[in-house]
GROMACS .gro file of C-alpha atoms in nm:
model
  369
    1MET     CA    1   1.026   2.228   1.293
    2VAL     CA    2   1.038   1.952   1.038
    3ASP     CA    3   1.181   2.036   0.701
    4ILE     CA    4   0.947   1.882   0.458
    5ASP     CA    5   1.192   1.905   0.170
    6LEU     CA    6   1.430   1.682   0.352
    7ILE     CA    7   1.151   1.423   0.386
    8THR     CA    8   1.008   1.431   0.039
    9LYS     CA    9   1.311   1.512  -0.187
   10THR     CA   10   1.611   1.350  -0.035
   11HIS     CA   11   1.723   1.033   0.142
   12GLN     CA   12   1.921   1.221   0.417
   13THR     CA   13   1.697   1.150   0.705
   14ALA     CA   14   1.540   0.849   0.843
   15GLU     CA   15   1.199   1.003   0.779
   16SER     CA   16   1.282   1.046   0.412
   17ARG     CA   17   1.414   0.687   0.377
   18TRP     CA   18   1.100   0.536   0.503
   19ALA     CA   19   0.852   0.789   0.344
   20ARG     CA   20   0.829   0.595   0.012
   21PHE     CA   21   0.871   0.247   0.160
   22GLY     CA   22   0.654  -0.009  -0.012
   23PRO     CA   23   0.586  -0.003  -0.393
   24TYR     CA   24   0.213  -0.011  -0.442
   25TYR     CA   25  -0.043   0.064  -0.702
   26ALA     CA   26  -0.250   0.389  -0.659
   27MET     CA   27  -0.014   0.551  -0.429
   28PHE     CA   28  -0.051   0.900  -0.290
   29PRO     CA   29   0.252   1.100  -0.401
   30VAL     CA   30   0.461   1.165  -0.091
   31GLU     CA   31   0.491   1.535  -0.143
   32PHE     CA   32   0.110   1.559  -0.180
   33ALA     CA   33   0.042   1.391   0.141
   34PHE     CA   34   0.292   1.601   0.350
   35ASP     CA   35   0.165   1.920   0.180
   36VAL     CA   36  -0.206   1.847   0.261
   37VAL     CA   37  -0.147   1.738   0.619
   38GLU     CA   38   0.079   2.057   0.676
   39LYS     CA   39  -0.173   2.288   0.517
   40TYR     CA   40  -0.506   2.154   0.667
   41SER     CA   41  -0.406   2.038   1.022
   42ASN     CA   42  -0.209   2.155   1.314
   43LYS     CA   43   0.022   1.964   1.554
   44GLY     CA   44  -0.155   1.757   1.796
   45ASP     CA   45  -0.464   1.733   1.564
   46PHE     CA   46  -0.631   1.384   1.481
   47ILE     CA   47  -0.631   1.272   1.116
   48ILE     CA   48  -0.815   0.981   0.967
   49ASP     CA   49  -0.796   0.784   0.635
   50PRO     CA   50  -1.045   0.504   0.582
   51PHE     CA   51  -0.879   0.401   0.250
   52ALA     CA   52  -0.515   0.427   0.367
   53GLY     CA   53  -0.339   0.227   0.099
   54ARG     CA   54   0.028   0.206   0.196
   55GLY     CA   55  -0.035   0.474   0.467
   56SER     CA   56   0.138   0.779   0.325
   57SER     CA   57  -0.126   1.014   0.480
   58ILE     CA   58  -0.080   0.850   0.821
   59TYR     CA   59   0.286   0.847   0.791
   60ALA     CA   60   0.297   1.220   0.700
   61GLY     CA   61   0.064   1.290   0.995
   62GLY     CA   62   0.302   1.111   1.223
   63VAL     CA   63   0.616   1.272   1.113
   64LEU     CA   64   0.440   1.621   1.126
   65GLY     CA   65   0.326   1.570   1.476
   66ARG     CA   66  -0.039   1.466   1.419
   67ASN     CA   67  -0.213   1.174   1.568
   68SER     CA   68  -0.332   0.959   1.271
   69LEU     CA   69  -0.558   0.663   1.222
   70GLY     CA   70  -0.574   0.470   0.884
   71ILE     CA   71  -0.774   0.164   0.781
   72GLU     CA   72  -0.666  -0.066   0.498
   73ILE     CA   73  -0.844  -0.380   0.362
   74ASN     CA   74  -0.548  -0.496   0.150
   75PRO     CA   75  -0.289  -0.674   0.369
   76VAL     CA   76  -0.004  -0.561   0.142
   77GLY     CA   77  -0.081  -0.198   0.182
   78TRP     CA   78  -0.172  -0.233   0.551
   79LEU     CA   79   0.169  -0.406   0.615
   80TYR     CA   80   0.362  -0.129   0.444
   81GLY     CA   81   0.184   0.138   0.644
   82LYS     CA   82   0.213  -0.041   0.976
   83VAL     CA   83   0.600  -0.112   0.935
   84LYS     CA   84   0.711   0.232   0.823
   85LEU     CA   85   0.532   0.392   1.123
   86HIS     CA   86   0.707   0.165   1.354
   87PRO     CA   87   0.981  -0.057   1.200
   88ALA     CA   88   1.155  -0.312   1.420
   89PRO     CA   89   1.510  -0.258   1.514
   90LYS     CA   90   1.764  -0.324   1.241
   91GLU     CA   91   1.963  -0.596   1.448
   92LYS     CA   92   1.632  -0.797   1.509
   93VAL     CA   93   1.544  -0.782   1.139
   94ILE     CA   94   1.875  -0.906   1.023
   95ALA     CA   95   1.880  -1.176   1.282
   96ARG     CA   96   1.538  -1.294   1.170
   97LEU     CA   97   1.651  -1.285   0.807
   98TYR     CA   98   1.926  -1.521   0.875
   99GLU     CA   99   1.701  -1.751   1.065
  100ILE     CA  100   1.461  -1.773   0.778
  101TYR     CA  101   1.748  -1.814   0.527
  102ALA     CA  102   1.880  -2.113   0.733
  103LYS     CA  103   1.548  -2.291   0.700
  104ARG     CA  104   1.533  -2.265   0.310
  105ASN     CA  105   1.682  -2.609   0.232
  106ILE     CA  106   1.374  -2.762   0.392
  107TYR     CA  107   1.194  -2.671   0.080
  108THR     CA  108   1.432  -2.809  -0.184
  109LYS     CA  109   1.197  -3.079  -0.298
  110ARG     CA  110   0.902  -2.828  -0.297
  111THR     CA  111   1.095  -2.594  -0.511
  112GLU     CA  112   1.174  -2.870  -0.770
  113LYS     CA  113   0.800  -2.941  -0.790
  114ALA     CA  114   0.677  -2.579  -0.818
  115GLU     CA  115   0.473  -2.471  -1.111
  116ILE     CA  116   0.662  -2.329  -1.410
  117PHE     CA  117   0.570  -1.967  -1.328
  118TYR     CA  118   0.747  -1.974  -0.988
  119ARG     CA  119   1.050  -2.165  -1.140
  120MET     CA  120   1.077  -1.890  -1.413
  121CYS     CA  121   0.996  -1.602  -1.179
  122PHE     CA  122   1.250  -1.691  -0.895
  123CYS     CA  123   1.576  -1.875  -0.897
  124ASP     CA  124   1.596  -2.186  -0.674
  125GLU     CA  125   1.771  -2.021  -0.379
  126VAL     CA  126   1.517  -1.729  -0.373
  127LEU     CA  127   1.221  -1.960  -0.406
  128LYS     CA  128   1.334  -2.190  -0.125
  129PHE     CA  129   1.378  -1.882   0.087
  130LEU     CA  130   1.041  -1.750   0.000
  131PHE     CA  131   0.868  -2.073   0.086
  132ALA     CA  132   1.040  -2.061   0.428
  133ALA     CA  133   0.931  -1.696   0.480
  134ARG     CA  134   0.570  -1.779   0.395
  135THR     CA  135   0.576  -2.060   0.653
  136PHE     CA  136   0.757  -1.912   0.944
  137LEU     CA  137   0.717  -1.543   0.942
  138ASN     CA  138   0.435  -1.427   1.183
  139TRP     CA  139   0.385  -1.108   0.995
  140GLN     CA  140   0.037  -1.025   1.138
  141THR     CA  141   0.134  -0.996   1.500
  142ASN     CA  142   0.508  -0.995   1.532
  143ASN     CA  143   0.670  -0.654   1.461
  144THR     CA  144   1.003  -0.808   1.361
  145ASP     CA  145   0.838  -1.045   1.140
  146SER     CA  146   0.610  -0.786   1.005
  147THR     CA  147   0.923  -0.564   0.914
  148LEU     CA  148   1.095  -0.846   0.746
  149MET     CA  149   0.808  -0.944   0.556
  150ALA     CA  150   0.739  -0.599   0.444
  151ILE     CA  151   1.087  -0.564   0.322
  152ILE     CA  152   1.055  -0.890   0.133
  153LEU     CA  153   0.731  -0.764  -0.026
  154SER     CA  154   0.895  -0.444  -0.131
  155ALA     CA  155   1.173  -0.630  -0.309
  156LEU     CA  156   0.972  -0.918  -0.435
  157GLN     CA  157   0.925  -0.793  -0.792
  158GLY     CA  158   1.074  -0.529  -1.004
  159LYS     CA  159   1.329  -0.476  -1.297
  160ARG     CA  160   1.555  -0.777  -1.352
  161GLY     CA  161   1.832  -0.756  -1.093
  162GLU     CA  162   1.656  -0.488  -0.890
  163GLY     CA  163   1.410  -0.722  -0.736
  164LEU     CA  164   1.402  -1.088  -0.634
  165SER     CA  165   1.192  -1.182  -0.936
  166ASN     CA  166   1.245  -1.210  -1.312
  167GLN     CA  167   1.141  -0.899  -1.505
  168MET     CA  168   0.821  -0.768  -1.344
  169PRO     CA  169   0.654  -0.428  -1.284
  170MET     CA  170   0.732  -0.294  -0.942
  171THR     CA  171   0.379  -0.190  -0.840
  172LYS     CA  172   0.158  -0.445  -1.021
  173SER     CA  173   0.181  -0.815  -1.058
  174LEU     CA  174   0.121  -0.948  -1.403
  175GLY     CA  175  -0.095  -1.260  -1.477
  176ILE     CA  176   0.074  -1.603  -1.500
  177PRO     CA  177   0.028  -1.689  -1.866
  178TYR     CA  178   0.121  -1.332  -1.974
  179SER     CA  179   0.438  -1.341  -1.769
  180ILE     CA  180   0.552  -1.677  -1.902
  181LYS     CA  181   0.481  -1.574  -2.261
  182TRP     CA  182   0.663  -1.246  -2.220
  183TRP     CA  183   0.963  -1.392  -2.061
  184LYS     CA  184   1.006  -1.656  -2.323
  185GLU     CA  185   0.966  -1.401  -2.604
  186ASN     CA  186   1.217  -1.162  -2.442
  187GLY     CA  187   1.493  -1.425  -2.383
  188MET     CA  188   1.437  -1.440  -2.004
  189LYS     CA  189   1.344  -1.805  -1.960
  190LYS     CA  190   1.572  -1.839  -1.651
  191PRO     CA  191   1.533  -1.593  -1.364
  192PRO     CA  192   1.829  -1.394  -1.227
  193LEU     CA  193   2.061  -1.587  -0.996
  194LEU     CA  194   2.051  -1.416  -0.651
  195ASP     CA  195   2.149  -1.496  -0.290
  196PRO     CA  196   1.828  -1.383  -0.106
  197TYR     CA  197   2.025  -1.324   0.213
  198ASP     CA  198   2.287  -1.095   0.056
  199PHE     CA  199   2.028  -0.918  -0.154
  200LEU     CA  200   1.787  -0.841   0.130
  201LEU     CA  201   2.075  -0.762   0.366
  202LYS     CA  202   2.169  -0.482   0.140
  203LYS     CA  203   1.812  -0.351   0.123
  204ILE     CA  204   1.789  -0.355   0.493
  205GLU     CA  205   2.128  -0.170   0.543
  206TRP     CA  206   2.024   0.098   0.303
  207ARG     CA  207   1.675   0.145   0.458
  208TYR     CA  208   1.808   0.173   0.813
  209ALA     CA  209   2.128   0.370   0.723
  210LYS     CA  210   1.976   0.693   0.885
  211GLY     CA  211   1.790   0.520   1.155
  212ARG     CA  212   1.412   0.464   1.218
  213PRO     CA  213   1.153   0.755   1.168
  214SER     CA  214   1.080   0.960   1.476
  215ILE     CA  215   0.719   0.947   1.542
  216SER     CA  216   0.591   1.024   1.894
  217THR     CA  217   0.214   1.076   1.836
  218ASP     CA  218  -0.047   0.815   1.829
  219CYS     CA  219  -0.031   0.668   1.485
  220SER     CA  220  -0.157   0.338   1.355
  221VAL     CA  221  -0.315   0.167   1.038
  222LYS     CA  222  -0.580  -0.095   1.118
  223TYR     CA  223  -0.622  -0.397   0.896
  224GLY     CA  224  -0.968  -0.452   0.784
  225ASP     CA  225  -1.294  -0.325   0.623
  226SER     CA  226  -1.370   0.033   0.692
  227THR     CA  227  -1.747  -0.021   0.674
  228GLU     CA  228  -1.707  -0.251   0.975
  229LEU     CA  229  -1.407  -0.094   1.177
  230LEU     CA  230  -1.559   0.250   1.168
  231GLU     CA  231  -1.864   0.132   1.360
  232ASN     CA  232  -1.663   0.101   1.681
  233ILE     CA  233  -1.452   0.425   1.626
  234SER     CA  234  -1.751   0.646   1.534
  235ILE     CA  235  -1.901   0.615   1.888
  236LYS     CA  236  -1.615   0.809   2.041
  237GLU     CA  237  -1.624   1.187   2.079
  238GLN     CA  238  -1.588   1.388   1.763
  239LYS     CA  239  -1.219   1.457   1.758
  240TYR     CA  240  -1.080   1.436   1.394
  241SER     CA  241  -0.976   1.757   1.243
  242LEU     CA  242  -0.887   1.615   0.886
  243LEU     CA  243  -1.047   1.347   0.693
  244PHE     CA  244  -0.775   1.272   0.426
  245THR     CA  245  -0.835   0.996   0.181
  246SER     CA  246  -0.858   0.866  -0.175
  247PRO     CA  247  -1.133   0.600  -0.203
  248PRO     CA  248  -1.098   0.325  -0.482
  249TYR     CA  249  -1.207   0.434  -0.826
  250CYS     CA  250  -1.505   0.264  -0.990
  251SER     CA  251  -1.423   0.010  -1.258
  252ILE     CA  252  -1.051   0.099  -1.284
  253THR     CA  253  -0.868  -0.185  -1.120
  254ASP     CA  254  -0.897  -0.505  -0.930
  255TYR     CA  255  -0.738  -0.437  -0.593
  256HIS     CA  256  -0.675  -0.810  -0.539
  257ILE     CA  257  -0.553  -0.939  -0.866
  258ASP     CA  258  -0.301  -0.643  -0.914
  259GLN     CA  259  -0.122  -0.760  -0.611
  260TRP     CA  260  -0.167  -1.140  -0.641
  261LEU     CA  261   0.196  -1.227  -0.627
  262ARG     CA  262   0.256  -1.028  -0.303
  263LEU     CA  263  -0.063  -1.170  -0.156
  264TRP     CA  264   0.073  -1.528  -0.248
  265MET     CA  265   0.387  -1.425  -0.055
  266LEU     CA  266   0.144  -1.349   0.250
  267GLY     CA  267  -0.003  -1.711   0.229
  268ASN     CA  268  -0.267  -1.703  -0.044
  269ASN     CA  269  -0.303  -2.025  -0.233
  270GLU     CA  270  -0.057  -2.059  -0.528
  271ASN     CA  271  -0.337  -2.094  -0.771
  272THR     CA  272  -0.582  -1.825  -0.618
  273ILE     CA  273  -0.549  -1.486  -0.782
  274THR     CA  274  -0.914  -1.366  -0.740
  275ALA     CA  275  -1.086  -1.216  -0.451
  276ILE     CA  276  -1.423  -1.326  -0.307
  277GLU     CA  277  -1.454  -1.096  -0.018
  278LYS     CA  278  -1.663  -0.786  -0.053
  279HIS     CA  279  -1.471  -0.469  -0.123
  280LYS     CA  280  -1.144  -0.646  -0.217
  281GLY     CA  281  -1.215  -0.679  -0.597
  282ARG     CA  282  -1.296  -0.456  -0.897
  283PHE     CA  283  -1.580  -0.215  -0.831
  284ASN     CA  284  -1.783  -0.289  -1.146
  285ASN     CA  285  -2.121  -0.291  -0.960
  286LYS     CA  286  -2.206   0.084  -0.924
  287ILE     CA  287  -2.466   0.014  -0.671
  288GLU     CA  288  -2.219  -0.164  -0.428
  289TYR     CA  289  -1.964   0.114  -0.498
  290SER     CA  290  -2.196   0.382  -0.405
  291ASN     CA  291  -2.305   0.192  -0.095
  292LEU     CA  292  -1.936   0.165   0.012
  293LEU     CA  293  -1.874   0.537  -0.014
  294GLU     CA  294  -2.208   0.621   0.155
  295THR     CA  295  -2.134   0.389   0.447
  296VAL     CA  296  -1.793   0.510   0.497
  297PHE     CA  297  -1.846   0.885   0.460
  298SER     CA  298  -2.169   0.874   0.676
  299LYS     CA  299  -1.962   0.708   0.958
  300CYS     CA  300  -1.681   0.944   0.925
  301SER     CA  301  -1.909   1.255   0.937
  302LYS     CA  302  -2.006   1.155   1.296
  303MET     CA  303  -1.630   1.168   1.398
  304MET     CA  304  -1.527   1.510   1.267
  305LYS     CA  305  -1.474   1.821   1.486
  306LYS     CA  306  -1.694   2.122   1.408
  307ASN     CA  307  -1.426   2.304   1.206
  308ALA     CA  308  -1.284   1.998   1.038
  309THR     CA  309  -1.162   1.969   0.677
  310ILE     CA  310  -1.253   1.697   0.440
  311TYR     CA  311  -0.992   1.634   0.163
  312ILE     CA  312  -1.085   1.365  -0.090
  313ARG     CA  313  -0.880   1.280  -0.401
  314THR     CA  314  -1.096   1.096  -0.654
  315ASP     CA  315  -1.116   0.997  -1.018
  316ALA     CA  316  -1.214   1.255  -1.283
  317ARG     CA  317  -1.427   1.004  -1.467
  318GLU     CA  318  -1.805   1.090  -1.459
  319PHE     CA  319  -1.953   0.810  -1.243
  320THR     CA  320  -1.693   0.809  -0.971
  321LEU     CA  321  -1.672   1.187  -0.953
  322ASN     CA  322  -2.043   1.256  -0.950
  323THR     CA  323  -2.102   0.979  -0.695
  324THR     CA  324  -1.836   1.101  -0.463
  325LYS     CA  325  -1.961   1.458  -0.487
  326SER     CA  326  -2.322   1.358  -0.418
  327ILE     CA  327  -2.239   1.158  -0.100
  328LEU     CA  328  -2.012   1.427   0.023
  329ASN     CA  329  -2.286   1.683  -0.023
  330LYS     CA  330  -2.531   1.470   0.167
  331TYR     CA  331  -2.306   1.420   0.476
  332PHE     CA  332  -2.118   1.739   0.465
  333ASN     CA  333  -2.378   1.971   0.331
  334ASP     CA  334  -2.289   2.265   0.551
  335TYR     CA  335  -1.918   2.281   0.431
  336LYS     CA  336  -1.784   2.511   0.173
  337LYS     CA  337  -1.658   2.324  -0.137
  338LYS     CA  338  -1.351   2.365  -0.344
  339ILE     CA  339  -1.268   2.163  -0.650
  340ILE     CA  340  -0.918   2.122  -0.798
  341ASP     CA  341  -0.882   1.940  -1.125
  342ASN     CA  342  -0.556   1.755  -1.171
  343PRO     CA  343  -0.496   1.690  -1.531
  344VAL     CA  344  -0.238   1.426  -1.641
  345THR     CA  345   0.112   1.565  -1.653
  346LYS     CA  346   0.284   1.244  -1.533
  347ARG     CA  347   0.198   0.893  -1.407
  348THR     CA  348  -0.118   0.915  -1.202
  349GLN     CA  349  -0.291   0.650  -0.990
  350THR     CA  350  -0.496   0.535  -1.281
  351GLU     CA  351  -0.192   0.516  -1.523
  352ILE     CA  352   0.013   0.335  -1.263
  353ILE     CA  353  -0.241   0.049  -1.289
  354GLY     CA  354  -0.247   0.041  -1.660
  355ASN     CA  355  -0.582   0.216  -1.743
  356ARG     CA  356  -0.575   0.359  -2.094
  357SER     CA  357  -0.924   0.528  -2.132
  358SER     CA  358  -0.931   0.867  -2.302
  359LYS     CA  359  -1.034   1.080  -2.016
  360LYS     CA  360  -0.787   1.061  -1.739
  361GLY     CA  361  -0.688   1.262  -1.427
  362GLU     CA  362  -0.798   1.315  -1.066
  363VAL     CA  363  -1.003   1.569  -0.881
  364ASP     CA  364  -0.941   1.709  -0.524
  365ILE     CA  365  -1.254   1.778  -0.332
  366ILE     CA  366  -1.183   2.007  -0.031
  367LEU     CA  367  -1.468   2.075   0.213
  368THR     CA  368  -1.410   2.334   0.492
  369ARG     CA  369  -1.621   2.520   0.749
   0.00000   0.00000   0.00000
């Protein structure tokens, strides 16, 4: 039997070391993910999360012996989830780190010509390394490269000296003009001097100190749009026992801009920090938001077993909450419903991304048969 406390409260096992891997906005608390999976599913069951984020629900399912499928449209979250489920062997990751590091000097001139933000955010050695990693890491298809890139992303920004960047929030990328102004006003015109190889090697050694997580069930996170990918999955037999997810909240955050620096690291244009793809930006359009939830939950409803549980964490604000309730009632109308209010007692998903409106908090909607 797995001791959940060892996973959620310590770093003494491989499972606990990888559980919180990948700083990200709107994160499921790890303890919450494990508690829900343990309480509302059994070993061998199938779990689905169509808005997987960094994959905490899928990871909890895998560690606890469930088969789990997640879908995530943001490549940053998808990469975190993919890698912590199946990280590459440490020796291969370190060898690849050295290969990329050895190529850094190719980018000396490019670094010298980089825009002021990048020169203030990263020292020359780090910036040369990042340019090399952007070019040579095949992070979408090669597991070793995926693992190294995910480790780079996790260390890309943070408190000065704790990440590769100048002072920057760990979970949310600040805008270019704001960052430059703040660094100048706070005496941080020059970035910290770091050797990226030594810095990342220490991160790798710590992460792998207890090994890799033991996951023997069928667990994965697919990269893409749930409204499209669920189409192929839903034609299969009804086998999912738990739908466990937290959809995006309407008008709270821009899921592309808030991760623009990490998305740049994954190859986005240096001057592109907005999203044009549907479902990647801020959900200000209430009709599109409603259509998103309706499409996803209607498809999921066809995939659930007769005695399945639906566990949705959503925003307490009126429109998002009422829309979510209405759509769930439409597609799961013969389920018993339980509502749990979660008032703010510490940083919540909405606070993490900087929202300051007066009514805050989250609501758990639990549907059972």
